CSV table of C-alpha atoms and ligand atoms in Angstrom, one decimal:
chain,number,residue,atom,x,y,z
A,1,UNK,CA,-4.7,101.6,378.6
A,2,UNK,CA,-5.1,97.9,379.3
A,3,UNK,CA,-4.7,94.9,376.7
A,4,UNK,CA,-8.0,94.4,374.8
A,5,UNK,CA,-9.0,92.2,371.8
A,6,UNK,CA,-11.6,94.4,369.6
A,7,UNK,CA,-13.9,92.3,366.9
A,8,UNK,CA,-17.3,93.3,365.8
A,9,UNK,CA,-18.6,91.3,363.2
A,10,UNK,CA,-22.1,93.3,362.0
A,11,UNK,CA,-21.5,94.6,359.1
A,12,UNK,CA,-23.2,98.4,358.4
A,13,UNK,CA,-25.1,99.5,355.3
A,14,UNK,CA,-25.7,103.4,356.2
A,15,UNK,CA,-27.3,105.9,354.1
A,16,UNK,CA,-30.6,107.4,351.7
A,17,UNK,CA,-32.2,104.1,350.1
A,18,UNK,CA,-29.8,101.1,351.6
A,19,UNK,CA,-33.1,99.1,353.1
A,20,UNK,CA,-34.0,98.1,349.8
A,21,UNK,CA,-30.4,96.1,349.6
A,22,UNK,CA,-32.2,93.7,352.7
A,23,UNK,CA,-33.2,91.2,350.5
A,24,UNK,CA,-29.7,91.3,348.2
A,25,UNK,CA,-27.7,90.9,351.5
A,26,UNK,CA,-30.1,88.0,352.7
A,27,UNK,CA,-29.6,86.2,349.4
A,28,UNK,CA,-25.7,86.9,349.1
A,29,UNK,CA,-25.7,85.1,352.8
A,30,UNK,CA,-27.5,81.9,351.5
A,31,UNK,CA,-31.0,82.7,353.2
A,32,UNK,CA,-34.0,81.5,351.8
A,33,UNK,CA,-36.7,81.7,354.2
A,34,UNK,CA,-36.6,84.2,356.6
A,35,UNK,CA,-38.9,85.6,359.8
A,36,UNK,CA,-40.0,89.0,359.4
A,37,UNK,CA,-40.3,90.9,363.0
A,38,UNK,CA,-41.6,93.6,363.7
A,39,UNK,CA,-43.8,95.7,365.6
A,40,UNK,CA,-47.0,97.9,366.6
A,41,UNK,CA,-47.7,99.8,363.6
A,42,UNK,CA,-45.2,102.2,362.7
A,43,UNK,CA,-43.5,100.2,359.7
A,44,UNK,CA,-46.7,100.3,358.2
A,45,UNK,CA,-47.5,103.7,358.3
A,46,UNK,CA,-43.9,104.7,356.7
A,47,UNK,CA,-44.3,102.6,353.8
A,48,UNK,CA,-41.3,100.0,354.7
A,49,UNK,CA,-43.2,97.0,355.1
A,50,UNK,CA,-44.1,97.8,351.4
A,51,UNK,CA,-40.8,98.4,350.9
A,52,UNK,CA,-39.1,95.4,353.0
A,53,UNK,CA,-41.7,93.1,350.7
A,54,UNK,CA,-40.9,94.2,347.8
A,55,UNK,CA,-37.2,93.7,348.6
A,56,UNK,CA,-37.9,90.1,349.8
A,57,UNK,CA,-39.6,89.3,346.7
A,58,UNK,CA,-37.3,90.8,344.4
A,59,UNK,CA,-34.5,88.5,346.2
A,60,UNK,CA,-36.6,85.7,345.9
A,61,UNK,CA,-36.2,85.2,349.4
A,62,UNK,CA,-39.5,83.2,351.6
A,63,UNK,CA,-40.9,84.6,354.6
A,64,UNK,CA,-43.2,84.3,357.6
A,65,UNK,CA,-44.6,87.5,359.2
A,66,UNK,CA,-44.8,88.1,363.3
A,67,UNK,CA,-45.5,91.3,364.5
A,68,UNK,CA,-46.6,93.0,367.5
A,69,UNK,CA,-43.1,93.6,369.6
A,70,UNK,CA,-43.8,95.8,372.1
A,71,UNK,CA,-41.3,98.6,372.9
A,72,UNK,CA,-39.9,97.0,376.2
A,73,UNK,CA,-40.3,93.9,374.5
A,74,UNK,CA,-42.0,90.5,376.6
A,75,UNK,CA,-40.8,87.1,376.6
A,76,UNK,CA,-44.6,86.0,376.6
A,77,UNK,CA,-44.9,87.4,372.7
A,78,UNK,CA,-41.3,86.1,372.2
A,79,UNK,CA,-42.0,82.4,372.7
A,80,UNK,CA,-45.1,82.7,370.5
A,81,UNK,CA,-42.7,84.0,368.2
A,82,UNK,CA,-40.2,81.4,368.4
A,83,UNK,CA,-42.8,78.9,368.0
A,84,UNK,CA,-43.7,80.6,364.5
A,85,UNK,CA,-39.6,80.4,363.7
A,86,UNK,CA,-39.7,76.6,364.8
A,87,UNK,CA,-42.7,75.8,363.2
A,88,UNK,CA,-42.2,77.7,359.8
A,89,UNK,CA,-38.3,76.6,359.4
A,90,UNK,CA,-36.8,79.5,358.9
A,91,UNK,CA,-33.1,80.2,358.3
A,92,UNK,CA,-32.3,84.0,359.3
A,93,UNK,CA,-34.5,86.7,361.4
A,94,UNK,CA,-35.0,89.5,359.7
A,95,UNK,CA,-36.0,93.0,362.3
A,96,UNK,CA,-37.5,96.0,361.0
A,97,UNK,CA,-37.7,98.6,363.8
A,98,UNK,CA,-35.9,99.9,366.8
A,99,UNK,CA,-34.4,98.5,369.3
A,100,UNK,CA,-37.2,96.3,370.9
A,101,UNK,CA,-38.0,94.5,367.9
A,102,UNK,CA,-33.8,94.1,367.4
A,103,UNK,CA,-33.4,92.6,370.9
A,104,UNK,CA,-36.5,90.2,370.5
A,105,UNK,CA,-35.2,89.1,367.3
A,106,UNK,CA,-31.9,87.9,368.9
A,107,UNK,CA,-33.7,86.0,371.5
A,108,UNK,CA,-35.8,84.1,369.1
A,109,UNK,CA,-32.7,83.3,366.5
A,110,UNK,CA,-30.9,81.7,370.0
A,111,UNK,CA,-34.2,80.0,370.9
A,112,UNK,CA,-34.9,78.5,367.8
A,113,UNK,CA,-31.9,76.4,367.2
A,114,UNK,CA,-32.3,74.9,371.2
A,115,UNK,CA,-35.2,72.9,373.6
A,116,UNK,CA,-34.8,75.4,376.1
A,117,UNK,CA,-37.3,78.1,376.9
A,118,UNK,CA,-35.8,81.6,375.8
A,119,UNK,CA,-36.3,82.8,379.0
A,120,UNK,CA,-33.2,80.6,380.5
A,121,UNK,CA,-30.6,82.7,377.7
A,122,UNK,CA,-31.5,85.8,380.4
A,123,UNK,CA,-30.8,83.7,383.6
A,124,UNK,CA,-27.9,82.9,382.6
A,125,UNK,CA,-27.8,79.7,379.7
A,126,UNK,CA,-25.0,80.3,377.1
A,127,UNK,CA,-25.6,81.0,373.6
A,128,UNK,CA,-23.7,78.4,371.7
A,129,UNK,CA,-25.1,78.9,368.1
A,130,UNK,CA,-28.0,81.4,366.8
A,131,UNK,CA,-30.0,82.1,363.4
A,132,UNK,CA,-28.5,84.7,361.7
A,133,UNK,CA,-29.9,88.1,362.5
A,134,UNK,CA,-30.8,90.7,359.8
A,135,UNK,CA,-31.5,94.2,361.1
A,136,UNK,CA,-33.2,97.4,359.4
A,137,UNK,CA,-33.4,100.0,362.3
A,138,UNK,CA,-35.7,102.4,362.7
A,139,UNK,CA,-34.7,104.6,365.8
A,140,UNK,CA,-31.4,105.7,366.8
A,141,UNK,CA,-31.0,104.8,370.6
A,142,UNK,CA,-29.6,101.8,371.6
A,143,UNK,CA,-27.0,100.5,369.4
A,144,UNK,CA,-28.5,97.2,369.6
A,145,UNK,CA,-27.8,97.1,365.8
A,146,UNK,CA,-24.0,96.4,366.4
A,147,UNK,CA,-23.7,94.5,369.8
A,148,UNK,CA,-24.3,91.1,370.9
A,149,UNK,CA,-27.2,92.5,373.7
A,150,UNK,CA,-30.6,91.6,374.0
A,151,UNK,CA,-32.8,93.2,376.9
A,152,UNK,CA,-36.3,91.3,378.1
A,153,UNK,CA,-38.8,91.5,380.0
A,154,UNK,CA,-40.6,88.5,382.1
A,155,UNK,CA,-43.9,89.8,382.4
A,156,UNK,CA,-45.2,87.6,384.4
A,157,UNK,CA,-42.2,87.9,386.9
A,158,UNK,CA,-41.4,91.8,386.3
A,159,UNK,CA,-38.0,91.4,385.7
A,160,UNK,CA,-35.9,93.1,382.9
A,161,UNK,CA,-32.9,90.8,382.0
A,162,UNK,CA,-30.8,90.7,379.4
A,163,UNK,CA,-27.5,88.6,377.5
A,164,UNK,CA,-25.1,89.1,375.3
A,165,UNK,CA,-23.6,86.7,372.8
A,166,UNK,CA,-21.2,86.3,370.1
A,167,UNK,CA,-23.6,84.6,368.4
A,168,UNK,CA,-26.6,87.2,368.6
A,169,UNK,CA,-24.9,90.4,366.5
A,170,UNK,CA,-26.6,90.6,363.5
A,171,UNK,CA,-24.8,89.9,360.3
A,172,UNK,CA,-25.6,93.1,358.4
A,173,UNK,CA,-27.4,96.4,359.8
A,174,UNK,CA,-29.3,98.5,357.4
A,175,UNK,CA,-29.3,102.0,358.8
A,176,UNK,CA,-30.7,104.9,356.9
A,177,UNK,CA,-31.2,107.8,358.6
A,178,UNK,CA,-34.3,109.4,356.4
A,179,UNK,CA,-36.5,105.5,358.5
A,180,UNK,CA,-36.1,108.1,361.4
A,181,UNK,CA,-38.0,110.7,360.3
A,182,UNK,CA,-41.2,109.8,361.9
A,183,UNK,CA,-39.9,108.6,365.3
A,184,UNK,CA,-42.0,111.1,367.3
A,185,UNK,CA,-40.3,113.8,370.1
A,186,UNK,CA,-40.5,111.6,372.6
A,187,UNK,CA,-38.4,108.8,371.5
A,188,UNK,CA,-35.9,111.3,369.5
A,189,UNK,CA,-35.3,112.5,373.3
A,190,UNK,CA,-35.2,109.4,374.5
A,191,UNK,CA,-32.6,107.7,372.0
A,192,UNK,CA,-30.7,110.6,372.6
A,193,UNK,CA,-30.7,110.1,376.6
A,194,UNK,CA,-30.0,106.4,375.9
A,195,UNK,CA,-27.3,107.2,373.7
A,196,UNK,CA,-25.5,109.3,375.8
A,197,UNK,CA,-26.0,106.8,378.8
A,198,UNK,CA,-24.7,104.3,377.1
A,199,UNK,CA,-21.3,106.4,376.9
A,200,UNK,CA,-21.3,108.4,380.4
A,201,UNK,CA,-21.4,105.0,382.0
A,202,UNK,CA,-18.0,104.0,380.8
A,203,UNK,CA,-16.9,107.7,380.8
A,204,UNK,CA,-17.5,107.4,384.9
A,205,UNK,CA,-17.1,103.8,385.7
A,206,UNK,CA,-13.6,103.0,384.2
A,207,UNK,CA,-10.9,103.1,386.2
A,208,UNK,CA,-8.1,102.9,383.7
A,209,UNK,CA,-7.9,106.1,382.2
A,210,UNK,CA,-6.9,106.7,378.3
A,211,UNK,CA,-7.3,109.7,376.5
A,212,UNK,CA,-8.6,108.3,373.1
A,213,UNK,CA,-11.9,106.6,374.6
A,214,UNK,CA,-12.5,110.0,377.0
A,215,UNK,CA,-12.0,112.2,373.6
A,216,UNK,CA,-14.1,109.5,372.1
A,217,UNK,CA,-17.0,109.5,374.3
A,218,UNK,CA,-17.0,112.7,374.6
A,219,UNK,CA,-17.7,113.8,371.2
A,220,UNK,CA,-20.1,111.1,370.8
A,221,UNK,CA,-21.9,112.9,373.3
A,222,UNK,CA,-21.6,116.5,372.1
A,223,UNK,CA,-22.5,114.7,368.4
A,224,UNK,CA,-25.9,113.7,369.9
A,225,UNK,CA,-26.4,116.9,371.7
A,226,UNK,CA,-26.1,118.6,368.7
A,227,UNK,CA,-28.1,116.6,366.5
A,228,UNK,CA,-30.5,115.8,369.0
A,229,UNK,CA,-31.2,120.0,369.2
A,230,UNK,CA,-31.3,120.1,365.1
A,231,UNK,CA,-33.8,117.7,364.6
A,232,UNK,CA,-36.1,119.1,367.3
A,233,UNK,CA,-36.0,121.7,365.2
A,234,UNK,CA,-36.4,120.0,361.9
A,235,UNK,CA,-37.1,116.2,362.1
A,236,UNK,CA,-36.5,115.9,358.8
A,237,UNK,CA,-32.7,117.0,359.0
A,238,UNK,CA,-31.0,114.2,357.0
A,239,UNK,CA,-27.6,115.6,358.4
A,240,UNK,CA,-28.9,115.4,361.8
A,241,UNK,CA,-30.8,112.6,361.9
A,242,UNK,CA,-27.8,110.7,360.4
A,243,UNK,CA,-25.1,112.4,363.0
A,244,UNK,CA,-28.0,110.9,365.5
A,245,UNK,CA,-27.9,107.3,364.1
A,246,UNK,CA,-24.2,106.9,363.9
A,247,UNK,CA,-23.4,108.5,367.1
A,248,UNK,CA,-26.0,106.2,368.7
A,249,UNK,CA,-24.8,103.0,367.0
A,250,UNK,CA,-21.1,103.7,368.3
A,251,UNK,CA,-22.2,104.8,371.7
A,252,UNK,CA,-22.8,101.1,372.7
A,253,UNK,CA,-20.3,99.0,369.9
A,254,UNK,CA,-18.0,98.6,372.2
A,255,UNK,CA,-15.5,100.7,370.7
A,256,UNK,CA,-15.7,103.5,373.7
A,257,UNK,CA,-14.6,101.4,376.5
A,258,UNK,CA,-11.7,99.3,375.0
A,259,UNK,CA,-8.8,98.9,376.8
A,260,UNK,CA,-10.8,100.1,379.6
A,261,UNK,CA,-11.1,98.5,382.8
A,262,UNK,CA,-14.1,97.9,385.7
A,263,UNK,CA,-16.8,99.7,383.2
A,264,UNK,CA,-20.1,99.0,385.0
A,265,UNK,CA,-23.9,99.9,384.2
A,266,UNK,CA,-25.3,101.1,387.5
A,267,UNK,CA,-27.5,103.6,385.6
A,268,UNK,CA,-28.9,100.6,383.5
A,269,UNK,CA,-29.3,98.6,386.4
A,270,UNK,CA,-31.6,100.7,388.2
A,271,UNK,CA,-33.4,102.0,384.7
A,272,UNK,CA,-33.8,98.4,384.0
A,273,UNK,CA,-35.8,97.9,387.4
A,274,UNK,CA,-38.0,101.0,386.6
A,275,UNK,CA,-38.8,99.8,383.4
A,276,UNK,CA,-39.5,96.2,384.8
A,277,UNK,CA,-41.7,97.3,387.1
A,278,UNK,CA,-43.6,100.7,385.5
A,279,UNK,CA,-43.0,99.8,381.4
A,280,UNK,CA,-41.1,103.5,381.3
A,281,UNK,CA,-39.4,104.1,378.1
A,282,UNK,CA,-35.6,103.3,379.0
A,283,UNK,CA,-34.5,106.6,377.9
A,284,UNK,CA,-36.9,108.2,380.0
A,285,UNK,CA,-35.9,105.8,382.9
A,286,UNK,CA,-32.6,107.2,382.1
A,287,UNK,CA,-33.4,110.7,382.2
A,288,UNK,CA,-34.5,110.5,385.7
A,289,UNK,CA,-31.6,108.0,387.0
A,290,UNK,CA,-28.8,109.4,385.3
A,291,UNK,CA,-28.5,113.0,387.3
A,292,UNK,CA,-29.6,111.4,390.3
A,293,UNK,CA,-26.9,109.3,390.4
A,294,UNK,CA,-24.2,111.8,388.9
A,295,UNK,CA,-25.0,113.5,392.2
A,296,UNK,CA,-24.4,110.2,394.4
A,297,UNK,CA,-21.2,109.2,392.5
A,298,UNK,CA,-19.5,112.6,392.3
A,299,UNK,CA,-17.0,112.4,395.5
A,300,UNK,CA,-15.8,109.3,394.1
A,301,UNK,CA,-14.0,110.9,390.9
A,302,UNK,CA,-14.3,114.7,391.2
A,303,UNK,CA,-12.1,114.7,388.7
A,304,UNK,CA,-13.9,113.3,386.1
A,305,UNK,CA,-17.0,115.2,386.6
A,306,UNK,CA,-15.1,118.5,386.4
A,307,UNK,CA,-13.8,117.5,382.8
A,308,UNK,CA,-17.3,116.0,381.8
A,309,UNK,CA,-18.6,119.7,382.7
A,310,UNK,CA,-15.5,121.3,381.3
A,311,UNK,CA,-16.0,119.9,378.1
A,312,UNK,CA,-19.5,119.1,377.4
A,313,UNK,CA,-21.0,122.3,378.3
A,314,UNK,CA,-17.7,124.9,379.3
A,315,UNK,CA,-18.6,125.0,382.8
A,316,UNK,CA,-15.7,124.8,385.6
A,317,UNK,CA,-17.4,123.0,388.2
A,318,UNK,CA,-18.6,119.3,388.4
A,319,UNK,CA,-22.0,120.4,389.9
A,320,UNK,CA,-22.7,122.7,387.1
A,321,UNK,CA,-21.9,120.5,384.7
A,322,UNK,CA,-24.5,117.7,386.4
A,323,UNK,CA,-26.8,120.3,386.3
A,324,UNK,CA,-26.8,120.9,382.7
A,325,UNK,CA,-27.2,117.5,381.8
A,326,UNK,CA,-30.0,117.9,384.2
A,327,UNK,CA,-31.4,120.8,382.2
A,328,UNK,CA,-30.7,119.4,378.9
A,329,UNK,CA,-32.5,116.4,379.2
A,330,UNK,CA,-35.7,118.4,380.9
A,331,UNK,CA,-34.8,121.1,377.8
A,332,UNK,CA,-35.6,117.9,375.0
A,333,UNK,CA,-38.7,116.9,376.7
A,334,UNK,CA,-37.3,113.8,378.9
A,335,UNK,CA,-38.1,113.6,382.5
A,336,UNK,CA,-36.0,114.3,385.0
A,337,UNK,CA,-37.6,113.4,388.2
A,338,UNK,CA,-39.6,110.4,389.7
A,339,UNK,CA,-42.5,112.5,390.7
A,340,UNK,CA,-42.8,113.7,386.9
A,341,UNK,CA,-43.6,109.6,386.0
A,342,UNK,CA,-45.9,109.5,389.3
A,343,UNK,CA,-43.7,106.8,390.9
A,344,UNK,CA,-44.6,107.2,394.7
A,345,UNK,CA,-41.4,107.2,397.2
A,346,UNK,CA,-43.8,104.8,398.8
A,347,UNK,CA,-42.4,102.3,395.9
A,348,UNK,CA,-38.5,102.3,396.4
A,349,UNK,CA,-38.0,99.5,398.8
A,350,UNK,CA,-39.3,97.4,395.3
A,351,UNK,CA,-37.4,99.6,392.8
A,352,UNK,CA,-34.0,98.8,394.9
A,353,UNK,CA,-34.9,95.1,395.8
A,354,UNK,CA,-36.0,94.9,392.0
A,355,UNK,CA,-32.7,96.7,391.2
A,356,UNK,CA,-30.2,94.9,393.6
A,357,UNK,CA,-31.1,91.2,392.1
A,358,UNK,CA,-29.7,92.9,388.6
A,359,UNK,CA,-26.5,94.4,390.9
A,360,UNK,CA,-25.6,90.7,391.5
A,361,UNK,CA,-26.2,89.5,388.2
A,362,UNK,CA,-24.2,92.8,386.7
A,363,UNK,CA,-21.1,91.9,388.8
A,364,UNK,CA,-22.3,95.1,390.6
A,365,UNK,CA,-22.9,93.6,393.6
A,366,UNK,CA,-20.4,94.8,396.6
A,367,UNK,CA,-21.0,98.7,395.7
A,368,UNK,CA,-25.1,98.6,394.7
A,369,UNK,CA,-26.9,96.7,397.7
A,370,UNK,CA,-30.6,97.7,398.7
A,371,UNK,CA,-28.5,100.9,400.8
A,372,UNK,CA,-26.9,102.5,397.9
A,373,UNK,CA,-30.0,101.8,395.4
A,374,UNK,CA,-32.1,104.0,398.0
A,375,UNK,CA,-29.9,106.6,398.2
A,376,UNK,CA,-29.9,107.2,394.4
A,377,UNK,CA,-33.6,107.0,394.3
A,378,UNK,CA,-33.9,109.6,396.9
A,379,UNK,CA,-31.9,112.2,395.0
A,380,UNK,CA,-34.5,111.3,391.8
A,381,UNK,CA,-37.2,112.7,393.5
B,401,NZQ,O1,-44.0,99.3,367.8
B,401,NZQ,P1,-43.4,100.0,366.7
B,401,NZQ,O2,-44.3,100.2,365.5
B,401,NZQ,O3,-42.0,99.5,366.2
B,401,NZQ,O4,-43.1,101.5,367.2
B,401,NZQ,C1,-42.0,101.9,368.0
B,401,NZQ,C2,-42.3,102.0,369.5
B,401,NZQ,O5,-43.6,102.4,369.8
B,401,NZQ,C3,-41.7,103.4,367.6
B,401,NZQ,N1,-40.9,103.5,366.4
B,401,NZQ,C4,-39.7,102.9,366.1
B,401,NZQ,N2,-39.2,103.4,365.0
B,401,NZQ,C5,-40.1,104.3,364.6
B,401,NZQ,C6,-41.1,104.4,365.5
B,401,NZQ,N3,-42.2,105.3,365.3
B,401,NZQ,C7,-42.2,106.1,364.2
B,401,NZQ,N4,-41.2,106.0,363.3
B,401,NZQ,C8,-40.1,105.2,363.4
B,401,NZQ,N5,-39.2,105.2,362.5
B,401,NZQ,O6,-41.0,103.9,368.7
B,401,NZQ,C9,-41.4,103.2,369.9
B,401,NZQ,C10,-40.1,102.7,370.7
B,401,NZQ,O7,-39.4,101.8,369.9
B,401,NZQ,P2,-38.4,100.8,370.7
B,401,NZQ,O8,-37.9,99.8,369.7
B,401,NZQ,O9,-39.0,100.3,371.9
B,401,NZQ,O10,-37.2,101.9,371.1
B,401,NZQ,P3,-35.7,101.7,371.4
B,401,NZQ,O11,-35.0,101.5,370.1
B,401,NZQ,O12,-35.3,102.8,372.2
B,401,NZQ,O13,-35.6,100.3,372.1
B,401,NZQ,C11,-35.8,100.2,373.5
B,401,NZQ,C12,-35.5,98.8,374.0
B,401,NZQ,O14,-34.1,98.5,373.9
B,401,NZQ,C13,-33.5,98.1,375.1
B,401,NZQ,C14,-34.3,98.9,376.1
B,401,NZQ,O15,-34.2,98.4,377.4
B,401,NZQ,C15,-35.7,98.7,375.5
B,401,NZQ,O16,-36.2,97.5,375.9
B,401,NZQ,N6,-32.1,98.3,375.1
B,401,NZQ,C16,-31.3,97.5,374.3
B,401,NZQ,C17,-29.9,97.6,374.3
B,401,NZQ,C18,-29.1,96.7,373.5
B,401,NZQ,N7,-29.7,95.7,372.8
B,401,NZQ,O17,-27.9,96.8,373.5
B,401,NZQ,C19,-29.2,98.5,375.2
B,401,NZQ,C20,-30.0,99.6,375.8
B,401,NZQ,O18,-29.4,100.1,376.9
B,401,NZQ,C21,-31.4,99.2,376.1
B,401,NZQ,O19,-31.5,98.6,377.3
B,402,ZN,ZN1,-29.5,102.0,377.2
């Protein structure tokens, strides 16, 4: 295991009832006005805007509503959103929803304090200073609830970007389980495909070796399997819903992958340009990359995917054990193939050019050129 310094500062408030504690936490951390983010309609429908009000009132706490994030979220809404921020003077962000709404609200708390245009934190401008981010999450999927990461898309350009900052984790994360109730199949399969990416691409990557973070990873994974089959079941499964939303938030904490070394994100990286270019919902995107390249990167570290297959599903041989995933994902209603999203083979040259600007960005560079990105695609057919 090599050397690693570990510190996540969010602070988690999980269980039945906690988001009605928002508007204690935002007092306790001096706020007094804050922006309230979120997004197409679903907070609504549940009752929690109600509930996130009344909270905010009961604190005594100010606020300015924008809403409208769109899953895959746009920096075109964002600036108009950071405008409100600058304009209203707020002191904290406050996101209610998934991981869309969460990333946006990052973005704008690092906008607001600076001249630049938001856009320039995902080409590469440092975060030195950001609002403080408040977070009451909605979906289980991307653990953007307790990292630093915030993922964008220029829609004007097509290109999904991202940063990560000190600065940017949120202060506190509210995260009860019963919120995700109402997140439909679709996005219950797809958190569970992103949060099971989100592991497998350390799992694979690393070169290091140790066997607490492979143990680790891998019962995150069998955690979301099984949960993931539960709910589809029974949505309203507290237990699994709350298995879900824990495993989902430590899949991407960073806790998996310390002390390990050359972790990469090729699966992102080539989701990222799908979703760029189509608007795919990432864990579908993910679905449909990750077996694909599973089948690419196999020779490299046979044995690796004979213990992924060994001890995720009992199987003996790396194939099978692809395979599975394969079926699993297809089993939980995610796609598995390009053809199932009607993405034409016609398109890859701009999938892998799309995809190779990120490689360069990602420090992926010398292994994912144009070549490789092709390759990959052609087994996602
Ligand atoms: O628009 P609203 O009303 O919020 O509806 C959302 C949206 O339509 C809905 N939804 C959320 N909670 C719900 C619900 N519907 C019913 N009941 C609820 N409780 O679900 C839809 C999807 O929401 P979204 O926030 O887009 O999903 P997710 O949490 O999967 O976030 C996806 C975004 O996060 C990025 C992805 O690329 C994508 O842009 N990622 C962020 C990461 C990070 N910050 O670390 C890492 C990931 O790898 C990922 O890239
Ligand atoms: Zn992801």
């Amino acid at each position: 295991m090599n050397n690693f310094t570990f510190h996540n500062p969010t602070k988690i408030i999980f269980g039945k009832e906690t988001h009605y504690e928002i508007g204690k936490e935002l007092k306790s951390h001096g706020i007094k006005k804050a922006l309230l983010l979120y997004g197409t309609g679903s907070i609504k429908r549940s009752g929690l805007y109600d509930a996130t009000i009344q909270a905010l009132k009961e604190s005594e706490i100010e606020y300015v509503e924008c809403d409208g994030v769109v899953s895959n979220p746009v920096i075109s809404h964002a600036r108009e959103a950071v405008k409100v921020a600058k304009g209203s003077k707020v002191d904290a962000i406050v996101s209610v929803g998934g991981g869309s709404v969460l990333d946006e609200a990052k973005a704008i708390a690092a906008a607001a304090l600076v001249d630049d245009d938001v856009w320039e934190f995902f080409t590469g401008k440092v975060i030195n200073k950001a609002l403080p981010v408040f977070s009451i999450l909605t979906l289980a999927a991307t653990g953007s609830e307790m990292n630093g990461n915030s993922v964008m898309t220029n829609d004007a350009t097509q290109q999904k970007f991202s940063f990560t900052s000190p600065h940017t984790y949120p202060k506190v994360s509210i995260l009860n389980p019963e919120l995700t109730f109402t997140v439909d199949p679709a996005y219950t399969a797809y958190g569970s495909v992103d949060a099971i990416a989100h592991v497998i691409e350390g799992y694979f990557t690393q070169s290091s070796g140790a066997v607490i973070q492979d143990r680790l990873s891998e019962n995150i994974i069998r955690s979301v399997i099984e949960s993931t089959e539960i709910i589809m079941e029974n949505p309203h499964n507290y237990d699994a819903r709350a298995q879900m939303m824990w495993s989902a938030t430590m899949a991407l904490n960073g806790l998996p992958v310390v002390g390990l070394k050359d972790v990469g994100f090729p699966n992102h990286m080539i989701e990222h340009a799908l979703s760029a270019l189509y608007n795919i919902a990432h864990g579908a995107g993910l679905a449909i990359v990750i077996p694909a390249w599973m089948q690419w990167y196999a020779d490299q570290k046979p044995e690796r995917f004979e213990r992924f297959a060994k001890e995720i599903f009992g199987l003996q041989e790396a194939g099978k054990g692809i395979a599975a995933l394969k079926a699993w994902f297809h089993s939980i209603g995610a796609p598995v193939s390009l053809a199932e999203v009607n993405i034409p083979k016609s398109d890859f040259p701009d999938i892998a050019a799309n995809a190779a600007e990120l490689a360069q960005m990602w420090g992926l560079g010398s292994d994912y050129h144009e070549k490789e990105i092709l390759e990959i695609l052609e087994l996602a057919i």
